[in-house]
Amino acid sequence: MRGRLCLIAGGLLLLTGCAEEAAPQSVGPAPKVVRLPASAAGGACQLVEYAAIEQAIGTRFEVAAASRHGKTDTCVLRGEAEARPELALSVTPTTADGSIFADEVVPSGGKTVKGLGKAAYRATTAPSKTVGSAIEVGWLSGKGRLVSLRFTFAAGEDRDKADALAPKMINLAKMLESNRL
C-alpha cells in the first residue's frame, strides 16, 4: 500500500510539471509621472516657477520644499537626485529702510546692486569641504520685505563659478521683484 501511494504521489508531481504555464497577465502602460509645480509646495515656493528659473539661470530644478519660521517664508529648490546645486529663497516682512539694510543686512564684502528694490547687494562665498561656492542676492523689496535668493553649487565648484552666475541671479531677482514681491 505504501508503495502505491509513493507511486501515485510521484505521478502527480510529474503531471503538475507538464501543465501549461499560465499566460502572463497584461500589464498596462507605465504610470505617467506628474511633475507638480514648485508653487504646490506652498510658502515662498508660490513665488517661483521651475521653467522661469531654468530660463533665467540655466539650471533645472525638480523638487521644491517650503518652510515657515516665525514670519519668514522659505523655499528650497533642488534636482531630483542630488542635494546640490540648490536655490533658496527667503522672504521676511520688515520695516527696515535702506540705511538699516546697508548697516545691518549687507554682509561683509557684499557689493551694491542697482535697480533692484529699495536697496540690494550681491555676495559670493568660497566653497567649503561639503558644499561648493555660493552666490547670494539680497534686497529690500518695494513692498516692505527683506528677500534673499541664494544659489549654492555642488562641492568642488569654486568662487569664480559663483561670480559668473551673479548677473543671471540679479536678473532673476529683478524678475521676482517686478512680478511677485
mmCIF file of N, CA and C in Angstrom, residues 94-160:
data_model
loop_
_atom_site.group_PDB
_atom_site.id
_atom_site.type_symbol
_atom_site.label_atom_id
_atom_site.label_comp_id
_atom_site.label_asym_id
_atom_site.label_seq_id
_atom_site.Cartn_x
_atom_site.Cartn_y
_atom_site.Cartn_z
ATOM 1 N N THR A 94 9.390 93.357 6.782
ATOM 2 C CA THR A 94 10.290 94.221 7.544
ATOM 3 C C THR A 94 9.832 95.672 7.470
ATOM 4 N N THR A 95 10.256 96.432 8.460
ATOM 5 C CA THR A 95 10.020 97.883 8.440
ATOM 6 C C THR A 95 11.340 98.619 8.223
ATOM 7 N N ALA A 96 12.408 97.865 7.944
ATOM 8 C CA ALA A 96 13.729 98.471 7.731
ATOM 9 C C ALA A 96 13.718 99.379 6.510
ATOM 10 N N ASP A 97 14.566 100.398 6.569
ATOM 11 C CA ASP A 97 14.743 101.263 5.410
ATOM 12 C C ASP A 97 16.107 100.970 4.783
ATOM 13 N N GLY A 98 16.461 101.716 3.759
ATOM 14 C CA GLY A 98 17.704 101.493 3.037
ATOM 15 C C GLY A 98 18.950 101.594 3.898
ATOM 16 N N SER A 99 18.974 102.539 4.838
ATOM 17 C CA SER A 99 20.177 102.698 5.661
ATOM 18 C C SER A 99 20.311 101.546 6.665
ATOM 19 N N ILE A 100 19.213 101.106 7.251
ATOM 20 C CA ILE A 100 19.263 99.954 8.155
ATOM 21 C C ILE A 100 19.685 98.711 7.371
ATOM 22 N N PHE A 101 19.145 98.566 6.179
ATOM 23 C CA PHE A 101 19.512 97.444 5.314
ATOM 24 C C PHE A 101 21.022 97.437 5.078
ATOM 25 N N ALA A 102 21.566 98.590 4.696
ATOM 26 C CA ALA A 102 23.004 98.694 4.419
ATOM 27 C C ALA A 102 23.846 98.409 5.659
ATOM 28 N N ASP A 103 23.406 98.890 6.811
ATOM 29 C CA ASP A 103 24.176 98.723 8.054
ATOM 30 C C ASP A 103 24.049 97.335 8.673
ATOM 31 N N GLU A 104 22.864 96.745 8.592
ATOM 32 C CA GLU A 104 22.594 95.517 9.343
ATOM 33 C C GLU A 104 22.480 94.243 8.503
ATOM 34 N N VAL A 105 22.159 94.376 7.236
ATOM 35 C CA VAL A 105 21.860 93.182 6.440
ATOM 36 C C VAL A 105 22.980 92.827 5.462
ATOM 37 N N VAL A 106 23.533 93.800 4.786
ATOM 38 C CA VAL A 106 24.544 93.533 3.769
ATOM 39 C C VAL A 106 25.766 92.874 4.420
ATOM 40 N N PRO A 107 26.159 91.704 3.937
ATOM 41 C CA PRO A 107 27.305 91.018 4.536
ATOM 42 C C PRO A 107 28.623 91.711 4.178
ATOM 43 N N SER A 108 29.629 91.441 4.959
ATOM 44 C CA SER A 108 30.959 91.965 4.685
ATOM 45 C C SER A 108 31.385 91.489 3.291
ATOM 46 N N GLY A 109 31.834 92.395 2.481
ATOM 47 C CA GLY A 109 32.230 92.046 1.121
ATOM 48 C C GLY A 109 31.097 92.094 0.120
ATOM 49 N N GLY A 110 29.869 92.379 0.582
ATOM 50 C CA GLY A 110 28.737 92.477 -0.321
ATOM 51 C C GLY A 110 28.866 93.686 -1.230
ATOM 52 N N LYS A 111 28.474 93.533 -2.485
ATOM 53 C CA LYS A 111 28.544 94.611 -3.470
ATOM 54 C C LYS A 111 27.142 95.131 -3.751
ATOM 55 N N THR A 112 27.014 96.438 -3.848
ATOM 56 C CA THR A 112 25.728 97.066 -4.102
ATOM 57 C C THR A 112 25.209 96.682 -5.482
ATOM 58 N N VAL A 113 23.904 96.440 -5.546
ATOM 59 C CA VAL A 113 23.229 96.155 -6.810
ATOM 60 C C VAL A 113 22.249 97.283 -7.065
ATOM 61 N N LYS A 114 22.340 97.886 -8.215
ATOM 62 C CA LYS A 114 21.446 98.989 -8.603
ATOM 63 C C LYS A 114 20.217 98.437 -9.325
ATOM 64 N N GLY A 115 19.098 99.118 -9.156
ATOM 65 C CA GLY A 115 17.884 98.785 -9.898
ATOM 66 C C GLY A 115 17.110 97.594 -9.364
ATOM 67 N N LEU A 116 17.345 97.237 -8.112
ATOM 68 C CA LEU A 116 16.624 96.117 -7.504
ATOM 69 C C LEU A 116 16.065 96.570 -6.170
ATOM 70 N N GLY A 117 14.737 96.661 -6.077
ATOM 71 C CA GLY A 117 14.087 97.065 -4.834
ATOM 72 C C GLY A 117 14.563 98.435 -4.361
ATOM 73 N N LYS A 118 14.438 98.664 -3.049
ATOM 74 C CA LYS A 118 14.872 99.929 -2.456
ATOM 75 C C LYS A 118 16.375 99.940 -2.208
ATOM 76 N N ALA A 119 16.952 98.777 -1.975
ATOM 77 C CA ALA A 119 18.391 98.607 -1.762
ATOM 78 C C ALA A 119 18.689 97.132 -1.988
ATOM 79 N N ALA A 120 19.896 96.836 -2.490
ATOM 80 C CA ALA A 120 20.229 95.440 -2.774
ATOM 81 C C ALA A 120 21.732 95.213 -2.749
ATOM 82 N N TYR A 121 22.115 93.959 -2.581
ATOM 83 C CA TYR A 121 23.517 93.564 -2.621
ATOM 84 C C TYR A 121 23.641 92.203 -3.290
ATOM 85 N N ARG A 122 24.879 91.885 -3.641
ATOM 86 C CA ARG A 122 25.228 90.533 -4.066
ATOM 87 C C ARG A 122 26.516 90.169 -3.357
ATOM 88 N N ALA A 123 26.639 88.909 -2.996
ATOM 89 C CA ALA A 123 27.840 88.442 -2.307
ATOM 90 C C ALA A 123 28.101 86.999 -2.705
ATOM 91 N N THR A 124 29.379 86.674 -2.829
ATOM 92 C CA THR A 124 29.748 85.294 -3.105
ATOM 93 C C THR A 124 30.522 84.744 -1.911
ATOM 94 N N THR A 125 30.424 83.442 -1.739
ATOM 95 C CA THR A 125 31.175 82.788 -0.671
ATOM 96 C C THR A 125 32.039 81.694 -1.277
ATOM 97 N N ALA A 126 33.149 81.444 -0.631
ATOM 98 C CA ALA A 126 34.068 80.404 -1.082
ATOM 99 C C ALA A 126 33.495 79.034 -0.759
ATOM 100 N N PRO A 127 33.936 78.015 -1.474
ATOM 101 C CA PRO A 127 33.468 76.664 -1.165
ATOM 102 C C PRO A 127 34.021 76.165 0.161
ATOM 103 N N SER A 128 33.304 75.202 0.728
ATOM 104 C CA SER A 128 33.781 74.535 1.943
ATOM 105 C C SER A 128 34.056 73.075 1.583
ATOM 106 N N LYS A 129 34.311 72.257 2.570
ATOM 107 C CA LYS A 129 34.562 70.838 2.312
ATOM 108 C C LYS A 129 33.314 70.110 1.830
ATOM 109 N N THR A 130 32.138 70.591 2.238
ATOM 110 C CA THR A 130 30.903 69.869 1.928
ATOM 111 C C THR A 130 30.051 70.490 0.822
ATOM 112 N N VAL A 131 30.218 71.779 0.558
ATOM 113 C CA VAL A 131 29.441 72.445 -0.493
ATOM 114 C C VAL A 131 30.357 73.326 -1.332
ATOM 115 N N GLY A 132 29.886 73.615 -2.528
ATOM 116 C CA GLY A 132 30.641 74.495 -3.408
ATOM 117 C C GLY A 132 30.418 75.951 -3.047
ATOM 118 N N SER A 133 30.893 76.813 -3.889
ATOM 119 C CA SER A 133 30.719 78.248 -3.675
ATOM 120 C C SER A 133 29.234 78.605 -3.765
ATOM 121 N N ALA A 134 28.912 79.824 -3.359
ATOM 122 C CA ALA A 134 27.515 80.270 -3.389
ATOM 123 C C ALA A 134 27.458 81.728 -3.807
ATOM 124 N N ILE A 135 26.366 82.094 -4.444
ATOM 125 C CA ILE A 135 26.079 83.489 -4.792
ATOM 126 C C ILE A 135 24.754 83.842 -4.138
ATOM 127 N N GLU A 136 24.741 84.968 -3.443
ATOM 128 C CA GLU A 136 23.527 85.428 -2.779
ATOM 129 C C GLU A 136 23.201 86.823 -3.254
ATOM 130 N N VAL A 137 21.933 87.021 -3.573
ATOM 131 C CA VAL A 137 21.412 88.347 -3.896
ATOM 132 C C VAL A 137 20.354 88.643 -2.839
ATOM 133 N N GLY A 138 20.533 89.750 -2.134
ATOM 134 C CA GLY A 138 19.573 90.137 -1.105
ATOM 135 C C GLY A 138 19.056 91.528 -1.405
ATOM 136 N N TRP A 139 17.796 91.764 -1.087
ATOM 137 C CA TRP A 139 17.254 93.095 -1.340
ATOM 138 C C TRP A 139 16.095 93.430 -0.420
ATOM 139 N N LEU A 140 15.860 94.715 -0.333
ATOM 140 C CA LEU A 140 14.734 95.273 0.394
ATOM 141 C C LEU A 140 13.693 95.589 -0.669
ATOM 142 N N SER A 141 12.614 94.819 -0.680
ATOM 143 C CA SER A 141 11.621 94.970 -1.748
ATOM 144 C C SER A 141 10.840 96.266 -1.595
ATOM 145 N N GLY A 142 10.196 96.621 -2.666
ATOM 146 C CA GLY A 142 9.365 97.811 -2.656
ATOM 147 C C GLY A 142 8.119 97.661 -1.806
ATOM 148 N N LYS A 143 7.816 96.452 -1.368
ATOM 149 C CA LYS A 143 6.617 96.194 -0.566
ATOM 150 C C LYS A 143 6.950 95.835 0.875
ATOM 151 N N GLY A 144 8.088 96.294 1.377
ATOM 152 C CA GLY A 144 8.424 96.069 2.781
ATOM 153 C C GLY A 144 8.787 94.639 3.127
ATOM 154 N N ARG A 145 9.549 94.011 2.270
ATOM 155 C CA ARG A 145 10.000 92.648 2.534
ATOM 156 C C ARG A 145 11.512 92.566 2.356
ATOM 157 N N LEU A 146 12.132 91.805 3.217
ATOM 158 C CA LEU A 146 13.542 91.501 3.097
ATOM 159 C C LEU A 146 13.622 90.171 2.356
ATOM 160 N N VAL A 147 14.316 90.159 1.218
ATOM 161 C CA VAL A 147 14.336 88.977 0.359
ATOM 162 C C VAL A 147 15.779 88.527 0.138
ATOM 163 N N SER A 148 15.978 87.222 0.175
ATOM 164 C CA SER A 148 17.293 86.644 -0.095
ATOM 165 C C SER A 148 17.128 85.508 -1.087
ATOM 166 N N LEU A 149 17.969 85.512 -2.113
ATOM 167 C CA LEU A 149 17.976 84.477 -3.141
ATOM 168 C C LEU A 149 19.402 83.940 -3.202
ATOM 169 N N ARG A 150 19.584 82.660 -2.876
ATOM 170 C CA ARG A 150 20.931 82.089 -2.758
ATOM 171 C C ARG A 150 21.050 80.807 -3.575
ATOM 172 N N PHE A 151 22.069 80.767 -4.407
ATOM 173 C CA PHE A 151 22.382 79.589 -5.213
ATOM 174 C C PHE A 151 23.653 78.976 -4.665
ATOM 175 N N THR A 152 23.590 77.699 -4.268
ATOM 176 C CA THR A 152 24.757 77.000 -3.737
ATOM 177 C C THR A 152 25.134 75.879 -4.695
ATOM 178 N N PHE A 153 26.386 75.895 -5.123
ATOM 179 C CA PHE A 153 26.890 74.889 -6.055
ATOM 180 C C PHE A 153 27.226 73.586 -5.341
ATOM 181 N N ALA A 154 27.399 72.536 -6.121
ATOM 182 C CA ALA A 154 27.842 71.251 -5.591
ATOM 183 C C ALA A 154 29.283 71.381 -5.113
ATOM 184 N N ALA A 155 29.692 70.501 -4.236
ATOM 185 C CA ALA A 155 31.057 70.509 -3.713
ATOM 186 C C ALA A 155 32.052 70.488 -4.870
ATOM 187 N N GLY A 156 33.125 71.248 -4.689
ATOM 188 C CA GLY A 156 34.175 71.291 -5.699
ATOM 189 C C GLY A 156 34.083 72.478 -6.645
ATOM 190 N N GLU A 157 32.947 73.175 -6.661
ATOM 191 C CA GLU A 157 32.808 74.341 -7.546
ATOM 192 C C GLU A 157 33.404 75.560 -6.857
ATOM 193 N N ASP A 158 34.238 76.297 -7.586
ATOM 194 C CA ASP A 158 34.953 77.415 -6.968
ATOM 195 C C ASP A 158 34.191 78.735 -7.052
ATOM 196 N N ARG A 159 34.748 79.737 -6.435
ATOM 197 C CA ARG A 159 34.119 81.052 -6.320
ATOM 198 C C ARG A 159 33.931 81.730 -7.682
ATOM 199 N N ASP A 160 34.813 81.455 -8.634
ATOM 200 C CA ASP A 160 34.680 82.041 -9.972
ATOM 201 C C ASP A 160 33.356 81.642 -10.618
#
